[in-house]
Structures are given as C-alpha cells and as structure tokens.
mmCIF file of C-alpha atoms and ligand atoms in Angstrom:
data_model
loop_
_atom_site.group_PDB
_atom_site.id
_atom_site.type_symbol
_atom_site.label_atom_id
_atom_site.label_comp_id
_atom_site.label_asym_id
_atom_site.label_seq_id
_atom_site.Cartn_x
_atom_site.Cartn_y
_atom_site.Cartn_z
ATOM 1 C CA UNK M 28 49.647 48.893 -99.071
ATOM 2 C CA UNK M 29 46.948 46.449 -98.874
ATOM 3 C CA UNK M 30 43.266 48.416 -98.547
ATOM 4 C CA UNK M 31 40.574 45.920 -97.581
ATOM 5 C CA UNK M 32 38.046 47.850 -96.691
ATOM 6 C CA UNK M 33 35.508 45.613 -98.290
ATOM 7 C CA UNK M 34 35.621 42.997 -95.600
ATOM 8 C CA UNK M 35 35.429 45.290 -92.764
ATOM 9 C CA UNK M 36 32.418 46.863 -94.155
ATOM 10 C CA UNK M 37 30.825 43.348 -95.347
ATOM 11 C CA UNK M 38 31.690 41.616 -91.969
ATOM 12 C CA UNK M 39 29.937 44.782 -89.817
ATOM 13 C CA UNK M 40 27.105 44.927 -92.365
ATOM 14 C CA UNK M 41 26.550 40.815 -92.432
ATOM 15 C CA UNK M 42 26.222 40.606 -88.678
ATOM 16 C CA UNK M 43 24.311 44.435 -87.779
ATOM 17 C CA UNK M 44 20.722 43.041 -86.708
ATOM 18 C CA UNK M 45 18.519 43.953 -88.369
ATOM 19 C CA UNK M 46 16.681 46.097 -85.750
ATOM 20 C CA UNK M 47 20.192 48.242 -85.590
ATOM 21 C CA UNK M 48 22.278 46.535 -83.013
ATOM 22 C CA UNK M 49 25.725 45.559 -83.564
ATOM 23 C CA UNK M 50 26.337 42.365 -81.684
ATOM 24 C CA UNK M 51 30.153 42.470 -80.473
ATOM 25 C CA UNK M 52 31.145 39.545 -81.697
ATOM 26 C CA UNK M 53 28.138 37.011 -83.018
ATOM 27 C CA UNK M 54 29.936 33.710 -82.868
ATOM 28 C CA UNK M 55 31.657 34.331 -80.187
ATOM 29 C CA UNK M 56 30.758 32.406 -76.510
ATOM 30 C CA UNK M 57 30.696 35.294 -74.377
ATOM 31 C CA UNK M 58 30.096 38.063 -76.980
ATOM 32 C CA UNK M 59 26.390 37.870 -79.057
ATOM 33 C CA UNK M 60 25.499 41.134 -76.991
ATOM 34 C CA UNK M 61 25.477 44.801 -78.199
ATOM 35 C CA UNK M 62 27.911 46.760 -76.043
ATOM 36 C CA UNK M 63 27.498 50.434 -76.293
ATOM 37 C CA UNK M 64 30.700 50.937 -76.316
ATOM 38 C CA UNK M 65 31.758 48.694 -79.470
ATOM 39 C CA UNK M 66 28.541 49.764 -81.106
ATOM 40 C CA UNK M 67 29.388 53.315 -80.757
ATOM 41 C CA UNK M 68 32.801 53.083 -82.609
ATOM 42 C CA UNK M 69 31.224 50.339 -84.782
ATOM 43 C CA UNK M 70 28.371 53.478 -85.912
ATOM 44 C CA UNK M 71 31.466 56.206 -86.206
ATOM 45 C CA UNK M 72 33.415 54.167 -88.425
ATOM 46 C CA UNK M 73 30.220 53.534 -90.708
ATOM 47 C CA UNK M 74 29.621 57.083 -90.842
ATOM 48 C CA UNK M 75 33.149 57.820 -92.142
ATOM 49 C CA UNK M 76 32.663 55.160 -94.636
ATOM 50 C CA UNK M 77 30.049 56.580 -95.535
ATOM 51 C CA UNK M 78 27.425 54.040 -94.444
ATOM 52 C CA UNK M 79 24.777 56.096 -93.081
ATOM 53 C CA UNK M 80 21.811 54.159 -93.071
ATOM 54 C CA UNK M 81 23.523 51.477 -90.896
ATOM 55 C CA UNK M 82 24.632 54.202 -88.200
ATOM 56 C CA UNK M 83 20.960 55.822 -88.221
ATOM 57 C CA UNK M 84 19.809 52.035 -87.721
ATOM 58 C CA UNK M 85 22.505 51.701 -84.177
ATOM 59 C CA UNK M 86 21.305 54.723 -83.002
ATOM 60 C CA UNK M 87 17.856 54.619 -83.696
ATOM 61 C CA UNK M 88 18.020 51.124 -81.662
ATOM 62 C CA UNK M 89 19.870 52.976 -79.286
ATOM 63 C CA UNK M 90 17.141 55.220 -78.732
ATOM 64 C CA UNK M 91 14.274 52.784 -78.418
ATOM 65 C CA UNK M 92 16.172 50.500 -76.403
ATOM 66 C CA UNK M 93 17.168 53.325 -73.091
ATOM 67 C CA UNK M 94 13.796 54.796 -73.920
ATOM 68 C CA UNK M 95 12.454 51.642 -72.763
ATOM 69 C CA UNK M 96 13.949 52.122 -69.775
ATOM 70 C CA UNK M 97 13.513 55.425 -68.986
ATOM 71 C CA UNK M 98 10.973 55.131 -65.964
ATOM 72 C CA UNK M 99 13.944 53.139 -64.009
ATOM 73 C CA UNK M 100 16.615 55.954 -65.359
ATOM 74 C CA UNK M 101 14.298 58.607 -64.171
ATOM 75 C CA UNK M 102 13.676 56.767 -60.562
ATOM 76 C CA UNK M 103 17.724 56.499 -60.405
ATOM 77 C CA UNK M 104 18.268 60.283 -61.333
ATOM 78 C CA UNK M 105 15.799 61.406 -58.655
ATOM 79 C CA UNK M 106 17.369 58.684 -55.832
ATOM 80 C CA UNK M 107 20.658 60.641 -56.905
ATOM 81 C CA UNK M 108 19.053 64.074 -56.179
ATOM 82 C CA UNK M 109 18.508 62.867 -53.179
ATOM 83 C CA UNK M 110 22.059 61.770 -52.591
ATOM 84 C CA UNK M 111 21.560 57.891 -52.798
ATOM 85 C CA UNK M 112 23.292 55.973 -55.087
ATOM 86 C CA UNK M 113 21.334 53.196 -56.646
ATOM 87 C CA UNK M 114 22.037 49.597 -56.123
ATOM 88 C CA UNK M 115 24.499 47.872 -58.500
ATOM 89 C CA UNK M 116 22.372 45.944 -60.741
ATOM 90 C CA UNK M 117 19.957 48.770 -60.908
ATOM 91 C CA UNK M 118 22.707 51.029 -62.955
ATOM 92 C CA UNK M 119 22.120 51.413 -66.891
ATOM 93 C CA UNK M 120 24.307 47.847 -67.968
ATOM 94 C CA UNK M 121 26.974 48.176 -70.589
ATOM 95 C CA UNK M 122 25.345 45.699 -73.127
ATOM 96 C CA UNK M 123 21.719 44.618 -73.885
ATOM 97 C CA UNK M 124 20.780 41.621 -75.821
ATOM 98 C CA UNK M 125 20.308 43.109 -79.354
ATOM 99 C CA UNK M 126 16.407 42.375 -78.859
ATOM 100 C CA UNK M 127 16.854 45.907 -76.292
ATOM 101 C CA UNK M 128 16.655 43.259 -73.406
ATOM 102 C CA UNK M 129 18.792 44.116 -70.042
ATOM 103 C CA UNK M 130 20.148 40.810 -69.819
ATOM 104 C CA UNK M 131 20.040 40.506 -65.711
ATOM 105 C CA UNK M 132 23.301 37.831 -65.435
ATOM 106 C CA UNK M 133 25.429 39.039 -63.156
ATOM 107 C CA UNK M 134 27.714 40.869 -65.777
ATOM 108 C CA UNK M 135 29.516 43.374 -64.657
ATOM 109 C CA UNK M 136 27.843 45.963 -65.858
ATOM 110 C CA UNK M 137 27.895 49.352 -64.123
ATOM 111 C CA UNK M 138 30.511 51.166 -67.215
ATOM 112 C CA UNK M 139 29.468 54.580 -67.579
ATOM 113 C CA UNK M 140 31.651 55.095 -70.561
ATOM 114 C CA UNK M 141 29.798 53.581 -73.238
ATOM 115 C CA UNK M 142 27.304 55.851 -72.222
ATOM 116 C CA UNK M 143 29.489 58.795 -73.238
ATOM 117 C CA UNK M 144 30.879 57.213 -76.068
ATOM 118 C CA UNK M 145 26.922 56.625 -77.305
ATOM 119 C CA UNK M 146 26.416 60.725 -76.986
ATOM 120 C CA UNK M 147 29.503 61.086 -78.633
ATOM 121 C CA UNK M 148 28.838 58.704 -81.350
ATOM 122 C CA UNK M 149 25.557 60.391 -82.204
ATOM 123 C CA UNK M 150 26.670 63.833 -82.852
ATOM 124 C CA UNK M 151 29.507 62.088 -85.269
ATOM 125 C CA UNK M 152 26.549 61.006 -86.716
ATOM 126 C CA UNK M 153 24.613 64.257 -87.253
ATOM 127 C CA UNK M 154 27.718 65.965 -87.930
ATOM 128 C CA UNK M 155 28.447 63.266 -90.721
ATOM 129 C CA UNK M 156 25.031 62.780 -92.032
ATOM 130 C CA UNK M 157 22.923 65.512 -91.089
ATOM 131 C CA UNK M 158 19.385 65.951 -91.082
ATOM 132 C CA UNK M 159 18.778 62.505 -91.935
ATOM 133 C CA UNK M 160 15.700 61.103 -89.323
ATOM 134 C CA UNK M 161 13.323 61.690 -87.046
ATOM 135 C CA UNK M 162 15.123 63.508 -84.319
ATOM 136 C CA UNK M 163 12.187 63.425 -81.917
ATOM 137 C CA UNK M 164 13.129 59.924 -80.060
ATOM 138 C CA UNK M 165 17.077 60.232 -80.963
ATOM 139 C CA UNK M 166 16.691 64.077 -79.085
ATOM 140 C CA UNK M 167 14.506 62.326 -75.697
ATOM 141 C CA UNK M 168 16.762 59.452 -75.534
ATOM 142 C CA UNK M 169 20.160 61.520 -75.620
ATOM 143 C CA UNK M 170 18.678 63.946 -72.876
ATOM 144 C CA UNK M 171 17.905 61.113 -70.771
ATOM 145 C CA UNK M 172 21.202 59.221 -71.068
ATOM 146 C CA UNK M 173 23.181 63.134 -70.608
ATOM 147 C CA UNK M 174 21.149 63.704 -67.484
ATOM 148 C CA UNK M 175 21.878 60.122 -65.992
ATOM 149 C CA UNK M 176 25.726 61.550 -66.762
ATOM 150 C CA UNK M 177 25.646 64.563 -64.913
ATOM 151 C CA UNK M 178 23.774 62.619 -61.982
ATOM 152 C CA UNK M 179 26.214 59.653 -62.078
ATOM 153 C CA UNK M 180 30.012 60.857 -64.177
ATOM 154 C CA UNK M 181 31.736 60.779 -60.386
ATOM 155 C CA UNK M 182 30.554 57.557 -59.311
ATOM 156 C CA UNK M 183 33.724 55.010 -59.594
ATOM 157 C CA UNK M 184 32.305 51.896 -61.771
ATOM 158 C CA UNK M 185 34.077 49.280 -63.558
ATOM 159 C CA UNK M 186 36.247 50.352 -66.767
ATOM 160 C CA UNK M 187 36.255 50.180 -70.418
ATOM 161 C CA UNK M 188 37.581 46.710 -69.795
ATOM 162 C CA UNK M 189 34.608 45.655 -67.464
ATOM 163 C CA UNK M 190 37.814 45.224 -64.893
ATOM 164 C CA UNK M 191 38.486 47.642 -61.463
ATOM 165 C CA UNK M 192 34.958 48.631 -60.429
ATOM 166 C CA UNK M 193 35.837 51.116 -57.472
ATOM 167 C CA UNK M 194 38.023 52.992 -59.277
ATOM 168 C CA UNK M 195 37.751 56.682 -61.156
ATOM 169 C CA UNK M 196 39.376 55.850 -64.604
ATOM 170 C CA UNK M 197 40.747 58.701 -66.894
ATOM 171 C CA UNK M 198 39.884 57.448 -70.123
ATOM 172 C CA UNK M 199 36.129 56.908 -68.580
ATOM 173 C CA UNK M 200 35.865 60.621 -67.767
ATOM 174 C CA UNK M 201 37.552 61.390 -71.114
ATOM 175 C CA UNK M 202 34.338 59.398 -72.654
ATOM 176 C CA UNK M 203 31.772 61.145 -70.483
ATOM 177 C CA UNK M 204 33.285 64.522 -71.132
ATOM 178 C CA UNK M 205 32.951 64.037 -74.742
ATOM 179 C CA UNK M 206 29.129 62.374 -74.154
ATOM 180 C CA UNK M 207 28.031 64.837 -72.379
ATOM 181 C CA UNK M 208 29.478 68.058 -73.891
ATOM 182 C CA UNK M 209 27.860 67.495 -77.222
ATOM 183 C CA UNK M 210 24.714 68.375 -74.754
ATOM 184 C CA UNK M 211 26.069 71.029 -72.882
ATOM 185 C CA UNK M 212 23.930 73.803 -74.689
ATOM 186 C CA UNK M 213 20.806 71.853 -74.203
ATOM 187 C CA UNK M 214 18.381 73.307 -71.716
ATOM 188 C CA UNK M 215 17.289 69.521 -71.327
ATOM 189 C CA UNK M 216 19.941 68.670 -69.734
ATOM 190 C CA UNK M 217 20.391 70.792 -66.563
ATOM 191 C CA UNK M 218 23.936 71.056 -64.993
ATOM 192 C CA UNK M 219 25.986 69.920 -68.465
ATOM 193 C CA UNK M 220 27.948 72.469 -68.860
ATOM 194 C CA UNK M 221 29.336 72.532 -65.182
ATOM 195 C CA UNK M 222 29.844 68.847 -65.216
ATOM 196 C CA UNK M 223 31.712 68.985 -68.606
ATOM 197 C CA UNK M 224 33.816 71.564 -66.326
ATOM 198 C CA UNK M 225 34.223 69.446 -63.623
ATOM 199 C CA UNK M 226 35.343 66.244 -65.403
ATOM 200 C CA UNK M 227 38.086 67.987 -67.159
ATOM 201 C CA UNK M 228 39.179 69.825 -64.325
ATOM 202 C CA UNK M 229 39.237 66.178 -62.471
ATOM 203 C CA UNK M 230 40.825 64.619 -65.774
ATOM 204 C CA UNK M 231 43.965 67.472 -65.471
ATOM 205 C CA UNK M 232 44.024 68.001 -61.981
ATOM 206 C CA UNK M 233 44.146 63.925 -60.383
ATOM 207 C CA UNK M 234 44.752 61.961 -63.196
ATOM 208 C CA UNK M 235 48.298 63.446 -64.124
ATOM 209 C CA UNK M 236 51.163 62.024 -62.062
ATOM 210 C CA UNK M 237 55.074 63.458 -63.341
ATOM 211 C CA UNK M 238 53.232 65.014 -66.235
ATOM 212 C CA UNK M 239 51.531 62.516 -67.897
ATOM 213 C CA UNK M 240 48.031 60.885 -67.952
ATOM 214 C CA UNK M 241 47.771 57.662 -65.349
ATOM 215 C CA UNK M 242 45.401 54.838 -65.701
ATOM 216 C CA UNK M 243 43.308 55.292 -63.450
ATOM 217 C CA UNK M 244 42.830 57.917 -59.993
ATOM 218 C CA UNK M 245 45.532 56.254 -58.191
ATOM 219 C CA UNK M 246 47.198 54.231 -60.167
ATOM 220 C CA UNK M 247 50.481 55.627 -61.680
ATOM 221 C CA UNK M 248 50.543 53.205 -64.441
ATOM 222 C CA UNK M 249 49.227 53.747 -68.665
ATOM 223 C CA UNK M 250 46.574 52.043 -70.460
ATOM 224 C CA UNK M 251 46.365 52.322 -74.300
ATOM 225 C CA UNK M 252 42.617 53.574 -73.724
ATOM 226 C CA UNK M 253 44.263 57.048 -72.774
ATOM 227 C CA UNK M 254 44.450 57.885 -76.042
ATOM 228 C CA UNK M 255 40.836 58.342 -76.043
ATOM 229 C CA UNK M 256 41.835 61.577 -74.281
ATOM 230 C CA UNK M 257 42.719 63.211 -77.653
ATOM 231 C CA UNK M 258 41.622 61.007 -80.309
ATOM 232 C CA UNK M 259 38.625 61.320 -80.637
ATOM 233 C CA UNK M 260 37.827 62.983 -77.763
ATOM 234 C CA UNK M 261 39.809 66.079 -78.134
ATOM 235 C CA UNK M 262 39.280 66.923 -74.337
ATOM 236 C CA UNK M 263 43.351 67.531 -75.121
ATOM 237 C CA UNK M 264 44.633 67.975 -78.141
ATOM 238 C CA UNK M 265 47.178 65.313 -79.452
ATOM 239 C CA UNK M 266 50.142 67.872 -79.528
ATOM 240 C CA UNK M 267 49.561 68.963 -75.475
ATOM 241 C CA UNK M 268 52.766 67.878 -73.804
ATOM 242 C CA UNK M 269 51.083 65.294 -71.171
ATOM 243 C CA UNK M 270 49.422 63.642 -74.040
ATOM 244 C CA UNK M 271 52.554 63.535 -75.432
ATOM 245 C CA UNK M 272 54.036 61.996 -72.654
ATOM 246 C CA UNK M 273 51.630 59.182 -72.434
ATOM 247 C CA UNK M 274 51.723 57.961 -75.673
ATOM 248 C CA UNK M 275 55.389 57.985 -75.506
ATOM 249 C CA UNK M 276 54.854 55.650 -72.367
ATOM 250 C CA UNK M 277 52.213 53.381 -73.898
ATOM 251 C CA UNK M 278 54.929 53.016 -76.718
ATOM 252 C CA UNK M 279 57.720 52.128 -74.550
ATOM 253 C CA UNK M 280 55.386 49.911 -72.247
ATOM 254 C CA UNK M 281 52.883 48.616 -74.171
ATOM 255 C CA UNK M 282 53.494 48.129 -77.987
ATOM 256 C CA UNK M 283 54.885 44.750 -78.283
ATOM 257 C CA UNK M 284 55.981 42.759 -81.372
ATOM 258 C CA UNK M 285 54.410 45.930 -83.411
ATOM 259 C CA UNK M 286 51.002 45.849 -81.660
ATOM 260 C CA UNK M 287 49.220 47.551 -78.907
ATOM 261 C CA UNK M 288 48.213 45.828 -75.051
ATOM 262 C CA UNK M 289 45.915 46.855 -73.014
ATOM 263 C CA UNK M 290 48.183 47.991 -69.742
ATOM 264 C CA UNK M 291 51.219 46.318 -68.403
ATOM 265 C CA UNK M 292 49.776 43.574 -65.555
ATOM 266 C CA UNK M 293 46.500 42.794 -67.778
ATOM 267 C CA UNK M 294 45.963 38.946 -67.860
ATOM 268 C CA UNK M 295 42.896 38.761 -70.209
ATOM 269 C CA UNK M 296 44.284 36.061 -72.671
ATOM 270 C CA UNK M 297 47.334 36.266 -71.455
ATOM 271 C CA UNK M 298 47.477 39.937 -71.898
ATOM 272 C CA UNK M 299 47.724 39.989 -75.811
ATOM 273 C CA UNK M 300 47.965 42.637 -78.481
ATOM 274 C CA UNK M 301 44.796 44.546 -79.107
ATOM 275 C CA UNK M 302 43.857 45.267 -82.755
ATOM 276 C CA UNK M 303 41.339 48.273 -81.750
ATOM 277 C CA UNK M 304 44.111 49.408 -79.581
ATOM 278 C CA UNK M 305 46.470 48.970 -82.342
ATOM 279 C CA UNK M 306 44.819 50.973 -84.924
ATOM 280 C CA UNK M 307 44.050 53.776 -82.280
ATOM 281 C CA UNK M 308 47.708 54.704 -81.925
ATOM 282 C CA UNK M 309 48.042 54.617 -85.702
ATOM 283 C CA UNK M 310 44.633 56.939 -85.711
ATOM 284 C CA UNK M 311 46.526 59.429 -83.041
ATOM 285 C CA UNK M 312 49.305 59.403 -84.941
ATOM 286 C CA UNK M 313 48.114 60.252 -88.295
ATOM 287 C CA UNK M 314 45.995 63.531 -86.226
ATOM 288 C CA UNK M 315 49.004 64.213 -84.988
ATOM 289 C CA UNK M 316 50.809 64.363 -88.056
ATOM 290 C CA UNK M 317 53.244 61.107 -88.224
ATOM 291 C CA UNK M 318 51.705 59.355 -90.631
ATOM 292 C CA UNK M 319 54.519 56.794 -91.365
ATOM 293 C CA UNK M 320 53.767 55.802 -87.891
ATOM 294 C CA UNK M 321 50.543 55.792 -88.818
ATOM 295 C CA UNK M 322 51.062 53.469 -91.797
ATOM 296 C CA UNK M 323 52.911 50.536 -89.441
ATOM 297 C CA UNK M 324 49.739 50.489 -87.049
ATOM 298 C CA UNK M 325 47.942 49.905 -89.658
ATOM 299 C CA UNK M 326 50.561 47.310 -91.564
ATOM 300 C CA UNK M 327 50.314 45.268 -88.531
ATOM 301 C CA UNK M 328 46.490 45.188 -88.571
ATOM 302 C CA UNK M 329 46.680 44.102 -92.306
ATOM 303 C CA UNK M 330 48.918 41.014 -91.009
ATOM 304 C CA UNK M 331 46.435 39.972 -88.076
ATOM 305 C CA UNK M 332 43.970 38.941 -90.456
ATOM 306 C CA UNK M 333 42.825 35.294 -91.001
ATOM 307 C CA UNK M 334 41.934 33.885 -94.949
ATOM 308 C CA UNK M 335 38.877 35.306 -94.560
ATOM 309 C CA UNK M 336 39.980 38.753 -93.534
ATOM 310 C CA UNK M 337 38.475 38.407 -89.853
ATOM 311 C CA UNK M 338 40.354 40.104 -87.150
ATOM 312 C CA UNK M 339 40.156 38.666 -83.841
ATOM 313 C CA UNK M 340 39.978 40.851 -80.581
ATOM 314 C CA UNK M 341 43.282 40.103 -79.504
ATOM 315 C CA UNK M 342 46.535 38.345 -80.647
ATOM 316 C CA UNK M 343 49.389 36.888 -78.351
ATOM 317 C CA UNK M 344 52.982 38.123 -78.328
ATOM 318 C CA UNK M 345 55.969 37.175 -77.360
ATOM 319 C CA UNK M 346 55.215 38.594 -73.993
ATOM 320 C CA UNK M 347 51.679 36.845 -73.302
ATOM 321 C CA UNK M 348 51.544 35.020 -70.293
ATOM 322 C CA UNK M 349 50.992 31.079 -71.643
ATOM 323 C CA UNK M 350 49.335 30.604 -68.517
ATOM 324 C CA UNK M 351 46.642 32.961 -68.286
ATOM 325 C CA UNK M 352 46.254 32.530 -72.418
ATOM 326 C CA UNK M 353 45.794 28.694 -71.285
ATOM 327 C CA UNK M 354 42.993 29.834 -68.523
ATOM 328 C CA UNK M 355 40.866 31.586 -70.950
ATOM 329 C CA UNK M 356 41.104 29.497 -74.081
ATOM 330 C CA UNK M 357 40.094 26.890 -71.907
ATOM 331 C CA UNK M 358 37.049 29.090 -70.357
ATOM 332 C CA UNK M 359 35.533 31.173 -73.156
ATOM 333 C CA UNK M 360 37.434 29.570 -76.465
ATOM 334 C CA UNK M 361 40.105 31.602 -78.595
ATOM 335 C CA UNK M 362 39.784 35.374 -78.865
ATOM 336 C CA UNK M 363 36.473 36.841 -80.471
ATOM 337 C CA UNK M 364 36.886 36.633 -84.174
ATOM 338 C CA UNK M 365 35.256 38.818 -85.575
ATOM 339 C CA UNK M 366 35.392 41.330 -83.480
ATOM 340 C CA UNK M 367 33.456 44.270 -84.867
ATOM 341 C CA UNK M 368 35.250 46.768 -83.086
ATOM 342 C CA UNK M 369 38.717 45.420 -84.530
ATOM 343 C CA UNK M 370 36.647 46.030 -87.683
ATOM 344 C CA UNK M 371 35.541 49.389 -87.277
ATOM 345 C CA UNK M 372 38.994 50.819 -85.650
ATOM 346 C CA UNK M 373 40.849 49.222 -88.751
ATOM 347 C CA UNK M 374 38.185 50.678 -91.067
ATOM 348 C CA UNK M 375 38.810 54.438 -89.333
ATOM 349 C CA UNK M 376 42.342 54.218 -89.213
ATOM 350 C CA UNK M 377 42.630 53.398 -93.176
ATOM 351 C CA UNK M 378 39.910 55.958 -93.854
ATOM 352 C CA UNK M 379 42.449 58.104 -91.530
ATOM 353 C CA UNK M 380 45.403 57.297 -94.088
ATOM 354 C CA UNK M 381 43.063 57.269 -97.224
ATOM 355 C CA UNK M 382 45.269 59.111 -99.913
ATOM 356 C CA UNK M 383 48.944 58.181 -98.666
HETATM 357 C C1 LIG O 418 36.324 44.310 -73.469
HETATM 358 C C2 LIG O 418 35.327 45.440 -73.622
HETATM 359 C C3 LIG O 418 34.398 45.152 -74.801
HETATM 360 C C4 LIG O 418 33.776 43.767 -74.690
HETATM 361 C C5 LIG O 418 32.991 43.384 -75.935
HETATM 362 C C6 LIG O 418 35.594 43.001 -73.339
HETATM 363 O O1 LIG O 418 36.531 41.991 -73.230
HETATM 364 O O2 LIG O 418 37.128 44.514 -72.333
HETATM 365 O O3 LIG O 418 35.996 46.646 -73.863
HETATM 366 O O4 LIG O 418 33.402 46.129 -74.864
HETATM 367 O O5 LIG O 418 34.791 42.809 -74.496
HETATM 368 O O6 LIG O 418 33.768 43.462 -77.073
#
C-alpha cells in the first residue's frame, strides 16, 4: 500500500503559524481559525510522527492564548460557584484567530469538548516527548482550563459538530472525561477526580439505550464521533460489548461507499463521507485487533486524495443529499481542502498500521 506520509506532514507543517496555531483549514472561507479541537488531534498526530517541536509550539500557543484569558475564566468559575451560568458568548469559544484573538462573530461557540480534547492532547504530548519545555505556563494554563471543566462538563452546549446546542452529547463527555482525568491527581484542580466519576457514570448510565452508546442524551440514534469513547479515549475499552455494539451500528448506518458520515439525518454538504471519521474507524479497528479492516479505512483515505495529495474535509456519496450539497457549495465553496485534521487522522491511522 501507498504510504504518503510526507504530504501529511509537509501540508500540517507548511500551514502551522508560526506562533504554534494550526489554522483548520487556511484557504478555506469559513476555516482560517484554530479550533481546539482540530489542533488537538493535529498536535497528537505530530507527536506520533515524531514531530515534537511542532506539538510543543500548539500547545505552548495553547497556553498563552487561555492564559490570556484567564481573568474572564476565573470570573465564570466563581459565577458557577455561585450557581449561575454565564451568558453564551461569555463561555471559552471553540476557535480563536491564530493571533490568540476570541473572534466575537456570533459563531457558535460554547463546545466544551475541544477543551477536553486540549488536556488530553497535552499529556499525549508529555507522555510522547517528555520533559521537553518549560512546564510552568503549560502546568497554569491546563489547571485553569480542568477547573473551568469540573465547573462547566454538565452544562449542555453545542457538539463536536458546532450543531445541537441544548443537548448532553456522549462523545463530548467522552472528551471531557479524558481532559480532565489526566488532572485528576492534581491538587490544582479541586473536584477532578469526582467529576471524572461523574461523567462516566453519566456516559454508562444515560447515554446507553438497548446496549449501545446513543448520540446524544436523548437521542437513540449513532454518530461516528462515539468512537472517541474508546479510541483514544479509553473511557471503554474497544472490546466492551456496548462499544462493540456501536461500531457495529455506525458500520451498518453510516459507512457508505467505503467511507465514514457523520450521523444518519446530517445535512452539512449534503451529509458526505468524513475522512477524519474514516480513518478513526480504521484507528479503532487496528486497537482492536482487525487490522485488515484497518487497512480498507485507510485504502479509502489513500483514494480521496487530490494530485497534490490534499484531503478535503468531506467527500459526497452516493447517498449525499444533491440538495443540501447544492446549499453549501453555493454558501461557503466546496469542502475545506486541506483539512488538517483529515491530515493528522490519516497520518495516525498509517502510523497505527506502520509495519503491516
Ligand atoms: C466541524 C468541526 C470542526 C470545524 C473546523 C466543522 O465543520 O463540524 O468539528 O472543528 O469544522 O474544522
């Protein structure tokens, strides 16, 4: 099989700013932010590549950019302690401009999962490449962002697709359970342990429906993001008979024409097939042991790319909806190419099958 590995790592490296943050996708209309959430997986996959310098850089930009904020995260935390919720726009947003600005446009922005995925991403990072730099800022910033979690991880907020704001979404509390257990020992960080408790007591408990993992509190239906539950997150492992379950759902649901969607009534371009998502079931699948699986996640990647080796962030199938496709295109342009993330998953998955 085809490795190409080089572009992946040239395209992430060629468009990383150089203060640290990953842009989602640069030439891209809607996309020239840094989400946390693309940036975190964007960092991982560096790290297993062996890329450190350019996953200290993220998360050393990560660091300077919440610290910035930290006087309004501290005056939220203490308006929680007092049992108020703070006003929409006045939650942590899920993307900054890759200056560190909070880009105050109306996004929808309240997603605590990149959050998670950040604390997550960082202790992949001194697991990877430790002792590395300073730790000072990288330790204040990561207390800060893991006590706004334990204030906040039950508040419903939009989802890892920016969609369903009211809603308490199971691959969200897979991402702060991660985030915030890699603090749970911390004594600066007051309450992580029992919140780590909570959330996977909430995860097993509410979001289960005729044993297997539902999209979100509520909603009886899958989304490919719940295989975040186990890979990486490990709040399950990838053998446990729900998580079983669910993947054999997404599979029968959701894996069209050999790639991955998002969840069955998604519209977003149509509701296409997801490279990110793509490689993730190939990525659970080689953890869990079928690595020929494994191989045809990642075969279908391969064929997604364009001359250049770009992968977009979504392609249509033969099940897209022409008219929504039609709505968007004619909104925001064709899907983000290159999408970073699509990068970065594709990256870990081959790293995953590295040897076959
Ligand atoms: C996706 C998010 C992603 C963002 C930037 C949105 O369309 O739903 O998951 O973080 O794009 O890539």
């Amino acid at each position: 099989m085809t490795v190409a590995a080089p572009v992946d790592v040239r395209l992430i490296l060629e468009h990383q700013d150089p203060a640290g943050a990953y842009p989602a996708s640069p030439s891209f209309s809607q996309y020239p932010h840094a989400w946390l959430r693309d940036g975190s997986f964007v960092a991982y996959a560096m790290d297993r590549a062996g890329l450190h310098e350019s996953a200290a850089r993220f998360h050393t930009w990560v660091a300077r950019t919440v610290l910035r904020y930290e006087d309004h995260v501290e005056t939220s935390i203490t308006a929680s302690h007092r049992g108020e919720a703070p006003e929409e726009f006045d939650f942590l947003p899920a993307r900054f401009g890759v200056d560190g600005s909070w880009r105050r446009d109306g996004w929808p922005n309240f997603q605590l999962d990149g959050y998670g995925h950040w604390l997550w991403s960082l202790a992949e990072h001194r697991r990877l490449a430790p002792g590395r730099e300073d730790t000072h800022a990288l330790d204040r910033a990561a207390a800060l962002v893991g006590r706004y979690l334990v204030a906040f991880w039950h508040e419903p907020c939009y989802d890892a697709w920016e969609e369903y704001r009211s809603q308490l979404h199971t691959a969200t509390l897979a991402s702060l359970h991660a985030g915030i257990a890699t603090l749970q020992d911390a004594a600066s960080v007051p309450g992580a342990a029992d919140a780590v408790a909570a959330i996977h007591a909430t995860i097993t408990n509410e979001c289960v429906v005729a044993g297997r993992f539902v999209k979100h509190i509520g909603n009886p239906a899958v989304d490919a993001s719940l295989l975040w539950l186990a890979t990486p997150f490990g709040v399950l492992p990838e053998h446990d008979a729900r998580v079983r379950a669910t993947v054999e759902e997404i599979e029968r649901t959701l894996v069209v024409d050999g790639g991955v969607t998002r969840y069955a009534a998604d519209t977003f371009y149509g509701g296409g097939a997801w490279i990110l998502l793509t490689a993730w079931l190939g990525w659970y699948h080689a953890r869990a042991g079928d690595r020929s699986r494994a191989r045809a996640c990642l075969a279908w990647i391969e064929r997604q790319r364009d001359a250049d080796g770009a992968l977009p962030e979504q392609v249509p199938t033969s099940r897209t909806n022409e008219r929504f496709l039609r709505h968007w295109t004619t909104r925001w342009g064709a899907s983000a190419k290159p999408l970073l993330w699509s990068h970065a998953m594709a990256l870990v998955l081959r790293l995953e099958l590295a040897g076959d």
